[in-house]
Short mmCIF file of N, CA and C in Angstrom, two decimals:
data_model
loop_
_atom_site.label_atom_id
_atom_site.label_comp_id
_atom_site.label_asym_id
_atom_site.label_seq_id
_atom_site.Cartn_x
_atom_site.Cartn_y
_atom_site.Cartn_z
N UNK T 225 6.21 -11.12 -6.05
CA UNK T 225 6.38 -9.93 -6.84
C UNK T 225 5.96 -8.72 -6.01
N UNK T 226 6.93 -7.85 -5.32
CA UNK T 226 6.89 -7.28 -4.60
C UNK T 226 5.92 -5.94 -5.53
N UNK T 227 5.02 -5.11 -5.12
CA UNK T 227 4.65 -3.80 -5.69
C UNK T 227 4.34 -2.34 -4.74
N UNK T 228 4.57 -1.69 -4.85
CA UNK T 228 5.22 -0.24 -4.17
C UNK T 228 4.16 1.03 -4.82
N UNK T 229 3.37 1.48 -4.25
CA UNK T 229 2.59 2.92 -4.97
C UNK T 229 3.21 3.68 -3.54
N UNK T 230 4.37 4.80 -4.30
CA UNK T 230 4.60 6.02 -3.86
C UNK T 230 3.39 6.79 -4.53
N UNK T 231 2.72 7.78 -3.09
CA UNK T 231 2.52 9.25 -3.70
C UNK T 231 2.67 10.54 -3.33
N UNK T 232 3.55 11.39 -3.91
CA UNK T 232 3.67 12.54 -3.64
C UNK T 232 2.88 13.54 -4.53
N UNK T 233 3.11 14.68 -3.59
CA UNK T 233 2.31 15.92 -4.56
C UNK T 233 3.05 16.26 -5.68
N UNK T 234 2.87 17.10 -6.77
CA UNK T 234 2.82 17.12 -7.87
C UNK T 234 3.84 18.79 -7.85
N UNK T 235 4.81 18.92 -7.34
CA UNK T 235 5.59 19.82 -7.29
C UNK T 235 6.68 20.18 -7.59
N UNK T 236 7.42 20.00 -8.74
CA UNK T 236 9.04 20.41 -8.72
C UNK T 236 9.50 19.30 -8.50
N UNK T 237 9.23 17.52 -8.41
CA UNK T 237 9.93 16.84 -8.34
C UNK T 237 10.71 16.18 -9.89
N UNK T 238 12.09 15.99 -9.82
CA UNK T 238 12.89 16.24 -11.31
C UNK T 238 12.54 14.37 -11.64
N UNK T 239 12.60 14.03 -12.98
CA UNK T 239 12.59 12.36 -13.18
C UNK T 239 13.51 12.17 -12.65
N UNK T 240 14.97 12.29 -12.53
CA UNK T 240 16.31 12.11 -11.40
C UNK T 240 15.71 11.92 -10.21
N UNK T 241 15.28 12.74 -9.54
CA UNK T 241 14.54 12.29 -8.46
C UNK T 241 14.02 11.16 -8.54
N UNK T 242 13.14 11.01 -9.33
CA UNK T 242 12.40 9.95 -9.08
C UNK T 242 12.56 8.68 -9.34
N UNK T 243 13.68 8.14 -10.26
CA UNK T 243 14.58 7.41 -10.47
C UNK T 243 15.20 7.03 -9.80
N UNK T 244 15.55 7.99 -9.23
CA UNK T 244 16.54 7.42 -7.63
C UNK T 244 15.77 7.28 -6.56
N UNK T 245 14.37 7.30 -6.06
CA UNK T 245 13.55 6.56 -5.26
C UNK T 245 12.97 5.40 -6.02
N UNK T 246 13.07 4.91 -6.81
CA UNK T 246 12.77 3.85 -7.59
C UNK T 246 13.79 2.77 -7.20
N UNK T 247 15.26 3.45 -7.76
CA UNK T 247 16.43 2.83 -7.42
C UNK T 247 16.75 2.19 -6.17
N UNK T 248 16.25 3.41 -5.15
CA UNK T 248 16.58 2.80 -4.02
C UNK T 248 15.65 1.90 -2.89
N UNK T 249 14.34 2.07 -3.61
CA UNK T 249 13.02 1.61 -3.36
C UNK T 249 13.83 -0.22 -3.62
N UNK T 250 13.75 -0.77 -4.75
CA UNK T 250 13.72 -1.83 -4.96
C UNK T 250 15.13 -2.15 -4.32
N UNK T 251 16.38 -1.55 -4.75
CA UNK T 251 17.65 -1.87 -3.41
C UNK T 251 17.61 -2.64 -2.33
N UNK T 252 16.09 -1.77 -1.60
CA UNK T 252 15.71 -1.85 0.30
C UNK T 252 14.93 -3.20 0.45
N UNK T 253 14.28 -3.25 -0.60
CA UNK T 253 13.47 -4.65 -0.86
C UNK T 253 14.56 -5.88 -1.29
N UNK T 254 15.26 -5.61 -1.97
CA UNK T 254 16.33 -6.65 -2.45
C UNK T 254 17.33 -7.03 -0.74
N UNK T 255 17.81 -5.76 -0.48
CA UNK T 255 18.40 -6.08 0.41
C UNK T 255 17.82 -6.75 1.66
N UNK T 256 16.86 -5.98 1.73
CA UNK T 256 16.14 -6.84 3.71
C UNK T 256 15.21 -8.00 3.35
N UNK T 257 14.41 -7.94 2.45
CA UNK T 257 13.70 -8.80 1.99
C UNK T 257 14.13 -10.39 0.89
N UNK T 258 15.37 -9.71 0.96
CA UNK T 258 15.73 -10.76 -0.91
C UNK T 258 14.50 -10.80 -1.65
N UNK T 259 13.93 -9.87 -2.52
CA UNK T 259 13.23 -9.76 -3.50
C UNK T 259 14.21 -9.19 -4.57
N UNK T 260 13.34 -10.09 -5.71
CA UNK T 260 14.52 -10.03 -7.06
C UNK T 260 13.99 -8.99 -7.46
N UNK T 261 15.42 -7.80 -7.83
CA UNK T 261 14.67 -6.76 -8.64
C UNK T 261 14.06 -6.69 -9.92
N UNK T 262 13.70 -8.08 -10.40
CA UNK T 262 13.67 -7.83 -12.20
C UNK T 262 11.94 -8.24 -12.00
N UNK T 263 11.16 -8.39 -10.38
CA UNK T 263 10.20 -9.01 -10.38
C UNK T 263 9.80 -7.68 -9.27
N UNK T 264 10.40 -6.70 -8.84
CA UNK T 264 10.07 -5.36 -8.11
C UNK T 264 9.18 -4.87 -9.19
N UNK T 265 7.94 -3.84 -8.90
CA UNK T 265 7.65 -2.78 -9.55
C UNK T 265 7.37 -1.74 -8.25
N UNK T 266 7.60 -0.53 -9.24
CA UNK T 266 7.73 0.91 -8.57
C UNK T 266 6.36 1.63 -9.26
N UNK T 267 5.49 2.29 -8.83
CA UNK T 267 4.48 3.48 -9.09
C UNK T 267 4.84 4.28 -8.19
N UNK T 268 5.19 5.49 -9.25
CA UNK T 268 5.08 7.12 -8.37
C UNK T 268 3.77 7.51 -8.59
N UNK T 269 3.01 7.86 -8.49
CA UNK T 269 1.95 8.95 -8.51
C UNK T 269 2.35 9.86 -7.81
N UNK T 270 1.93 11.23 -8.79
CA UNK T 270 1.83 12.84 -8.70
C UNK T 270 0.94 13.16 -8.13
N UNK T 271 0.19 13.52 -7.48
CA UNK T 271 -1.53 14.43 -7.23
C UNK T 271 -1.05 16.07 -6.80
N UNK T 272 -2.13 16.96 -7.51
CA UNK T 272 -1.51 17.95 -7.55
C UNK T 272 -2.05 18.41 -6.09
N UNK T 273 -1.57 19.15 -5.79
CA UNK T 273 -1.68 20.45 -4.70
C UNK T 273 -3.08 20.69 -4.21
N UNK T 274 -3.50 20.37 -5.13
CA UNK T 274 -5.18 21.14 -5.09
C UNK T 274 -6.37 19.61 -4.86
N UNK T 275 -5.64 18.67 -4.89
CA UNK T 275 -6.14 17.09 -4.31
C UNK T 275 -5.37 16.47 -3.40
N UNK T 276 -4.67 17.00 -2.97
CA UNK T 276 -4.08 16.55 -1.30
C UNK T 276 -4.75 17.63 -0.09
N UNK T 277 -5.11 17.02 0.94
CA UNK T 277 -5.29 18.13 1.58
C UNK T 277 -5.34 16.98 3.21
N UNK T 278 -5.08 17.66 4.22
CA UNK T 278 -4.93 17.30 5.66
C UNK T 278 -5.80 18.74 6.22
N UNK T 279 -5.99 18.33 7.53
CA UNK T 279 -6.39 19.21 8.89
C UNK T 279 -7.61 20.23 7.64
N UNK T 280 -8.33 19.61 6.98
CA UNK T 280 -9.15 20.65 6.59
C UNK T 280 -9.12 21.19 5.47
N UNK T 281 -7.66 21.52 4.84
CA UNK T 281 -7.61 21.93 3.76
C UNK T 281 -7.04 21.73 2.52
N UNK T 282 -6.54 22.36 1.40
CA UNK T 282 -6.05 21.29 0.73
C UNK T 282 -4.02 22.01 0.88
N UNK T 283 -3.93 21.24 0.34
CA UNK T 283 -2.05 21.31 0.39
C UNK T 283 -1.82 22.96 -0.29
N UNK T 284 -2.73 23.08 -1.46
CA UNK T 284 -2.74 24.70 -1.61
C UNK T 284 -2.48 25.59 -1.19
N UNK T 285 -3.54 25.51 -0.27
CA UNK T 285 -4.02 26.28 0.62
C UNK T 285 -3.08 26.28 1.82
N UNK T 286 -2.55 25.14 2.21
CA UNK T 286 -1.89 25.03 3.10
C UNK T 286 -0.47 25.88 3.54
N UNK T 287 -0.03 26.14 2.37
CA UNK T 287 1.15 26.16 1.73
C UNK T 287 0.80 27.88 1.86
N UNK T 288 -0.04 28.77 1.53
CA UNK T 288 -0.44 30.07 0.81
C UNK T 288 -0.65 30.48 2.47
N UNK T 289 -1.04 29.66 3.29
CA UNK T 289 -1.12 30.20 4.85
C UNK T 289 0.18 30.23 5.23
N UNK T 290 1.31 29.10 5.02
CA UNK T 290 2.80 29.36 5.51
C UNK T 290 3.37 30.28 4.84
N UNK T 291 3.31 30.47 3.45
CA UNK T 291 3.69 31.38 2.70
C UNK T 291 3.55 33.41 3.40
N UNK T 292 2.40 33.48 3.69
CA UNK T 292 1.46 34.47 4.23
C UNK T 292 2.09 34.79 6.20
N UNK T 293 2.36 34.06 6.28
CA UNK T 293 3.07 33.80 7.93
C UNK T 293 5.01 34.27 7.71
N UNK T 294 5.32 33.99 6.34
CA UNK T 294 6.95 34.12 6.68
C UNK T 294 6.98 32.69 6.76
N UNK T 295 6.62 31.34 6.69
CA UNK T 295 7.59 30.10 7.15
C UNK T 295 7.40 29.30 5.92
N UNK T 296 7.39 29.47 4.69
CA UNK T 296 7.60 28.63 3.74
C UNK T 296 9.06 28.12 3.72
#
């Protein structure tokens, strides 16, 4: 029983979206692996902006410095 925790940040992603990494999540497993999809599970987790963070800071913040530069 194959199991999968996606996590992305918590931004503008649509349920379509995420449906279709679900979709194609268990697909990639079916296909290279032969795992049955009715025995796949998928977890997305959200974390917002303000609990992700790399090089120091958080994704917020990160984002409000590219923003502030011109390169968002």
């Amino acid at each position: 029983m194959p199991f999968v925790s996606v996590r992305i940040t918590r931004d503008g992603v649509t349920a379509e979206q995420k449906a279709q990494v679900i979709a194609e999540i268990t697909e990639t497993l079916e296909r290279v692996l032969n795992k049955r999809p009715d025995l796949t599970h998928i977890v997305i987790e959200e974390v917002d902006t303000d609990n992700w963070g790399y090089a120091g800071i958080t994704t917020t913040e990160y984002r409000r410095q590219l923003a502030e530069r011109g390169q968002s």
